[in-house]
CSV table of N, CA and C in Angstrom, one decimal:
chain,number,residue,atom,x,y,z
M,1,MET,N,-15.0,20.0,1.7
M,1,MET,CA,-14.3,20.6,2.5
M,1,MET,C,-12.6,20.8,1.8
M,2,VAL,N,-12.3,21.1,2.0
M,2,VAL,CA,-10.7,21.7,1.2
M,2,VAL,C,-9.8,21.6,2.3
M,3,PHE,N,-9.3,20.8,2.3
M,3,PHE,CA,-8.0,19.5,2.7
M,3,PHE,C,-6.8,20.4,2.4
M,4,ILE,N,-5.7,21.5,3.3
M,4,ILE,CA,-4.7,22.6,3.4
M,4,ILE,C,-3.4,21.3,3.7
M,5,SER,N,-2.8,21.3,3.0
M,5,SER,CA,-1.3,21.0,2.5
M,5,SER,C,-0.5,22.0,3.1
M,6,TYR,N,0.5,22.0,4.3
M,6,TYR,CA,1.3,23.0,4.1
M,6,TYR,C,2.1,23.2,5.1
M,7,ALA,N,3.5,23.4,4.9
M,7,ALA,CA,4.3,23.4,5.9
M,7,ALA,C,4.3,24.5,7.4
M,8,SER,N,4.8,23.3,8.4
M,8,SER,CA,4.6,24.1,9.4
M,8,SER,C,4.9,25.6,10.1
M,9,GLU,N,5.9,25.4,9.4
M,9,GLU,CA,6.7,27.3,9.6
M,9,GLU,C,5.8,28.4,8.7
M,10,ASP,N,4.5,27.8,7.9
M,10,ASP,CA,3.7,28.3,7.2
M,10,ASP,C,2.5,28.6,7.4
M,11,LEU,N,2.3,28.5,8.9
M,11,LEU,CA,0.9,28.2,9.6
M,11,LEU,C,0.5,29.7,9.4
M,12,GLU,N,0.9,30.9,10.3
M,12,GLU,CA,0.1,31.8,9.6
M,12,GLU,C,-0.4,32.7,8.7
M,13,LYS,N,0.1,32.2,7.5
M,13,LYS,CA,-0.2,32.6,6.4
M,13,LYS,C,-1.5,32.0,6.3
M,14,VAL,N,-1.0,30.3,6.6
M,14,VAL,CA,-2.6,29.3,6.1
M,14,VAL,C,-4.0,29.9,6.8
M,15,LYS,N,-3.8,29.9,8.5
M,15,LYS,CA,-4.8,30.9,9.2
M,15,LYS,C,-5.3,31.5,8.2
M,16,GLU,N,-4.9,32.4,7.0
M,16,GLU,CA,-5.0,34.1,7.1
M,16,GLU,C,-6.0,33.2,5.5
M,17,MET,N,-5.2,32.4,5.1
M,17,MET,CA,-6.1,31.5,3.9
M,17,MET,C,-6.9,31.1,4.1
M,18,ALA,N,-7.2,30.1,4.8
M,18,ALA,CA,-8.6,29.3,5.6
M,18,ALA,C,-9.3,30.0,6.4
M,19,GLY,N,-9.3,31.3,6.7
M,19,GLY,CA,-10.5,32.2,7.2
M,19,GLY,C,-10.8,32.9,6.2
M,20,PHE,N,-10.1,33.6,5.4
M,20,PHE,CA,-10.8,34.2,3.7
M,20,PHE,C,-11.3,33.2,3.2
M,21,ILE,N,-11.1,31.9,2.9
M,21,ILE,CA,-11.7,31.0,2.4
M,21,ILE,C,-13.0,30.4,2.6
M,22,GLU,N,-13.1,30.3,4.3
M,22,GLU,CA,-14.6,29.9,4.8
M,22,GLU,C,-15.2,31.2,4.9
M,23,THR,N,-14.9,32.2,4.6
M,23,THR,CA,-15.8,33.5,4.2
M,23,THR,C,-17.0,33.2,3.3
M,24,THR,N,-16.2,32.1,2.1
M,24,THR,CA,-17.2,32.0,1.3
M,24,THR,C,-18.3,30.9,1.3
M,25,GLY,N,-17.6,30.3,3.0
M,25,GLY,CA,-19.0,29.5,2.8
M,25,GLY,C,-18.3,27.9,3.1
M,26,GLN,N,-17.4,28.0,2.3
M,26,GLN,CA,-17.0,26.2,2.5
M,26,GLN,C,-15.6,26.2,3.2
M,27,LYS,N,-16.1,25.1,4.2
M,27,LYS,CA,-15.5,24.5,5.3
M,27,LYS,C,-13.7,24.4,4.6
M,28,CYS,N,-12.6,24.6,5.2
M,28,CYS,CA,-11.5,24.4,5.5
M,28,CYS,C,-11.1,23.4,6.5
M,29,TRP,N,-10.3,22.5,5.9
M,29,TRP,CA,-9.6,21.5,6.9
M,29,TRP,C,-7.5,21.7,7.1
M,30,TYR,N,-7.3,22.2,8.1
M,30,TYR,CA,-5.7,22.2,8.6
M,30,TYR,C,-5.0,21.5,9.9
M,31,SER,N,-4.6,21.0,9.5
M,31,SER,CA,-3.9,19.8,10.9
M,31,SER,C,-3.7,21.0,12.6
M,32,ASP,N,-3.5,22.2,11.9
M,32,ASP,CA,-2.9,22.5,13.6
M,32,ASP,C,-4.3,22.8,13.7
M,33,ARG,N,-5.2,23.2,13.5
M,33,ARG,CA,-6.3,24.0,13.7
M,33,ARG,C,-7.2,22.6,14.0
M,34,ASP,N,-7.5,21.2,13.5
M,34,ASP,CA,-8.4,20.2,13.6
M,34,ASP,C,-7.7,19.1,13.5
M,35,LEU,N,-6.3,18.8,13.9
M,35,LEU,CA,-6.3,17.5,13.9
M,35,LEU,C,-5.3,17.7,15.7
M,36,ASP,N,-5.5,16.4,16.3
M,36,ASP,CA,-5.2,16.0,17.6
M,36,ASP,C,-4.2,15.3,17.4
M,37,LYS,N,-3.3,15.9,17.4
M,37,LYS,CA,-1.6,15.4,17.5
M,37,LYS,C,-1.5,14.2,18.7
M,38,GLY,N,-2.3,14.7,20.0
M,38,GLY,CA,-1.8,13.8,20.9
M,38,GLY,C,-2.8,12.5,21.0
M,39,LYS,N,-3.8,12.1,19.7
M,39,LYS,CA,-4.0,11.5,20.3
M,39,LYS,C,-3.1,9.9,18.9
M,40,GLU,N,-3.1,8.4,19.3
M,40,GLU,CA,-2.8,7.6,19.0
M,40,GLU,C,-3.1,7.8,17.9
M,41,ASP,N,-3.6,7.4,17.3
M,41,ASP,CA,-4.1,7.6,15.9
M,41,ASP,C,-4.1,8.4,14.7
M,42,TRP,N,-3.3,10.0,15.4
M,42,TRP,CA,-3.8,10.7,14.6
M,42,TRP,C,-3.1,11.1,13.3
M,43,MET,N,-2.3,10.1,12.5
M,43,MET,CA,-1.8,10.0,11.6
M,43,MET,C,-3.3,9.4,10.5
M,44,ALA,N,-3.5,8.1,10.9
M,44,ALA,CA,-4.7,7.5,10.2
M,44,ALA,C,-5.9,8.7,10.5
M,45,LEU,N,-6.5,9.9,11.2
M,45,LEU,CA,-7.0,10.5,11.4
M,45,LEU,C,-7.1,11.4,9.7
M,46,LEU,N,-5.8,11.8,9.7
M,46,LEU,CA,-5.5,12.7,9.0
M,46,LEU,C,-6.1,12.0,7.8
M,47,MET,N,-4.9,10.6,7.3
M,47,MET,CA,-5.4,10.0,6.0
M,47,MET,C,-6.8,10.4,5.9
M,48,SER,N,-7.4,9.6,6.7
M,48,SER,CA,-9.2,10.2,6.4
M,48,SER,C,-9.9,11.1,6.3
M,49,THR,N,-9.3,11.9,6.7
M,49,THR,CA,-9.6,13.4,6.2
M,49,THR,C,-9.2,13.8,4.7
M,50,LEU,N,-8.1,13.2,4.7
M,50,LEU,CA,-8.2,13.5,3.3
M,50,LEU,C,-8.6,13.2,2.3
M,51,GLY,N,-8.9,11.7,2.5
M,51,GLY,CA,-9.7,10.8,1.4
M,51,GLY,C,-11.1,11.2,2.0
M,52,GLN,N,-11.9,12.3,2.8
M,52,GLN,CA,-13.1,12.1,2.5
M,52,GLN,C,-13.0,13.9,1.9
M,53,SER,N,-11.9,14.3,2.0
M,53,SER,CA,-12.0,16.0,1.0
M,53,SER,C,-11.9,16.2,0.0
M,54,ASP,N,-13.0,17.3,-0.5
M,54,ASP,CA,-13.7,17.2,-2.1
M,54,ASP,C,-12.1,17.5,-2.6
M,55,LYS,N,-11.4,19.1,-2.1
M,55,LYS,CA,-10.4,19.3,-2.5
M,55,LYS,C,-9.0,19.8,-1.7
M,56,VAL,N,-8.0,19.4,-2.8
M,56,VAL,CA,-6.9,19.7,-2.0
M,56,VAL,C,-5.9,20.7,-2.2
M,57,LEU,N,-6.0,21.6,-1.4
M,57,LEU,CA,-5.2,22.5,-1.6
M,57,LEU,C,-3.8,22.7,-0.9
M,58,LEU,N,-2.5,22.7,-1.4
M,58,LEU,CA,-1.3,23.1,-1.6
M,58,LEU,C,-0.4,24.6,-1.6
M,59,TYR,N,-0.6,24.6,-0.1
M,59,TYR,CA,0.5,25.8,-0.1
M,59,TYR,C,1.4,25.6,-0.3
M,60,LEU,N,2.1,25.8,-1.2
M,60,LEU,CA,3.4,26.0,-2.0
M,60,LEU,C,4.8,27.1,-1.5
M,61,THR,N,5.5,26.6,-1.1
M,61,THR,CA,6.3,27.4,-0.5
M,61,THR,C,7.8,26.6,-0.3
M,62,ALA,N,9.1,27.5,-0.2
M,62,ALA,CA,10.1,26.0,0.2
M,62,ALA,C,10.3,25.5,1.4
M,63,ASN,N,9.5,25.9,2.4
M,63,ASN,CA,9.3,25.3,2.9
M,63,ASN,C,8.4,23.8,2.6
M,64,ALA,N,7.4,24.0,1.9
M,64,ALA,CA,6.4,22.6,1.8
M,64,ALA,C,7.5,21.7,1.2
M,65,VAL,N,8.1,21.9,-0.1
M,65,VAL,CA,9.4,21.7,-1.0
M,65,VAL,C,10.1,20.7,0.1
M,66,GLU,N,10.7,21.3,0.8
M,66,GLU,CA,11.6,20.6,1.8
M,66,GLU,C,10.9,19.6,2.8
M,67,SER,N,9.5,19.8,3.0
M,67,SER,CA,8.8,18.8,4.4
M,67,SER,C,8.2,17.2,3.8
M,68,GLY,N,8.7,16.6,4.9
M,68,GLY,CA,8.5,15.3,4.1
M,68,GLY,C,7.1,15.0,4.6
M,69,GLU,N,6.5,15.3,5.4
M,69,GLU,CA,5.2,15.8,5.6
M,69,GLU,C,3.7,16.4,4.7
M,70,VAL,N,4.4,17.1,4.0
M,70,VAL,CA,3.4,17.7,2.7
M,70,VAL,C,3.5,17.0,1.6
M,71,LYS,N,5.3,16.3,1.6
M,71,LYS,CA,5.4,15.2,0.1
M,71,LYS,C,4.3,13.7,0.5
M,72,ASN,N,4.2,13.5,2.0
M,72,ASN,CA,3.5,12.2,2.2
M,72,ASN,C,1.9,12.7,1.8
M,73,GLU,N,1.5,13.7,2.0
M,73,GLU,CA,0.1,14.1,1.8
M,73,GLU,C,0.1,14.4,0.8
M,74,ILE,N,0.3,14.9,-0.3
M,74,ILE,CA,0.3,14.9,-1.6
M,74,ILE,C,0.4,14.0,-2.2
M,75,SER,N,1.5,12.9,-2.3
M,75,SER,CA,1.4,11.4,-2.0
M,75,SER,C,0.1,10.8,-1.9
M,76,ASN,N,0.1,10.3,-0.8
M,76,ASN,CA,-1.3,10.1,-0.7
M,76,ASN,C,-2.6,10.7,-1.3
M,77,ALA,N,-2.4,12.0,-1.8
M,77,ALA,CA,-3.7,12.7,-2.5
M,77,ALA,C,-4.0,12.3,-3.8
M,78,SER,N,-2.7,11.9,-4.2
M,78,SER,CA,-2.9,11.3,-5.2
M,78,SER,C,-3.3,9.9,-5.9
M,79,ALA,N,-2.5,9.3,-4.9
M,79,ALA,CA,-3.2,7.8,-4.8
M,79,ALA,C,-4.4,7.7,-4.3
M,80,LEU,N,-5.1,8.8,-4.2
M,80,LEU,CA,-6.7,8.4,-3.9
M,80,LEU,C,-7.4,8.8,-4.8
M,81,GLY,N,-6.7,10.1,-6.1
M,81,GLY,CA,-7.7,10.6,-7.0
M,81,GLY,C,-8.1,11.6,-6.6
M,82,LYS,N,-7.3,12.1,-6.1
M,82,LYS,CA,-7.5,13.9,-6.1
M,82,LYS,C,-6.6,14.9,-7.0
M,83,ASN,N,-8.0,15.6,-6.9
M,83,ASN,CA,-7.1,16.8,-7.5
M,83,ASN,C,-6.3,17.7,-6.6
M,84,VAL,N,-4.6,18.4,-7.0
M,84,VAL,CA,-4.1,19.0,-5.9
M,84,VAL,C,-3.9,19.8,-6.3
M,85,ILE,N,-4.5,21.0,-6.3
M,85,ILE,CA,-4.7,22.7,-6.5
M,85,ILE,C,-3.5,23.5,-6.0
M,86,PRO,N,-2.3,23.9,-6.5
M,86,PRO,CA,-0.9,24.4,-5.9
M,86,PRO,C,-1.3,26.0,-5.6
M,87,LEU,N,-1.1,26.5,-4.7
M,87,LEU,CA,-0.8,28.2,-4.3
M,87,LEU,C,0.4,28.1,-4.1
M,88,ILE,N,0.7,28.8,-5.5
M,88,ILE,CA,2.6,28.7,-5.2
M,88,ILE,C,2.4,30.4,-4.5
M,89,ALA,N,3.0,30.7,-3.3
M,89,ALA,CA,3.3,31.3,-1.9
M,89,ALA,C,4.3,32.0,-2.5
M,90,GLN,N,4.8,31.2,-3.2
M,90,GLN,CA,6.6,32.1,-3.4
M,90,GLN,C,6.9,31.8,-4.5
M,91,ASP,N,8.1,32.6,-4.8
M,91,ASP,CA,8.5,32.7,-6.2
M,91,ASP,C,10.2,31.7,-5.7
M,92,ILE,N,9.7,30.1,-6.1
M,92,ILE,CA,10.5,29.3,-5.8
M,92,ILE,C,11.2,28.1,-7.2
M,93,THR,N,12.1,27.4,-6.9
M,93,THR,CA,11.8,26.4,-8.3
M,93,THR,C,11.2,25.6,-7.6
M,94,ILE,N,10.2,24.5,-8.1
M,94,ILE,CA,10.0,23.5,-8.0
M,94,ILE,C,10.6,22.9,-8.4
M,95,PRO,N,11.4,21.5,-7.6
M,95,PRO,CA,12.2,20.2,-8.0
M,95,PRO,C,11.1,19.5,-8.8
M,96,ASP,N,12.3,18.9,-10.1
M,96,ASP,CA,10.8,17.6,-10.8
M,96,ASP,C,10.6,16.4,-9.7
M,97,SER,N,11.3,16.0,-8.8
M,97,SER,CA,11.1,14.9,-7.5
M,97,SER,C,9.6,15.6,-6.8
M,98,PHE,N,9.4,16.7,-7.0
M,98,PHE,CA,7.8,17.2,-6.1
M,98,PHE,C,6.9,17.0,-7.0
């Protein structure tokens, strides 16, 4: 399964990308579609899914660089030893702190 980390402002492009990836038979997981934020333990579910993922794809845009949630997901992915594959979707300068 591919866990997709992205900024909510980029959701429409992420939907398109996930749809394309899933045509290859690879399952994608992204929070807007697959996470019920109405549940009390939604953050635990997100982190559990991140831990179970085979791949972590970072949809990297200016919005993602500014997103605290994206930074948290990527930090946790790294702590879990996951390889994070950045898909640079815009011509942006990536800060060293990212």
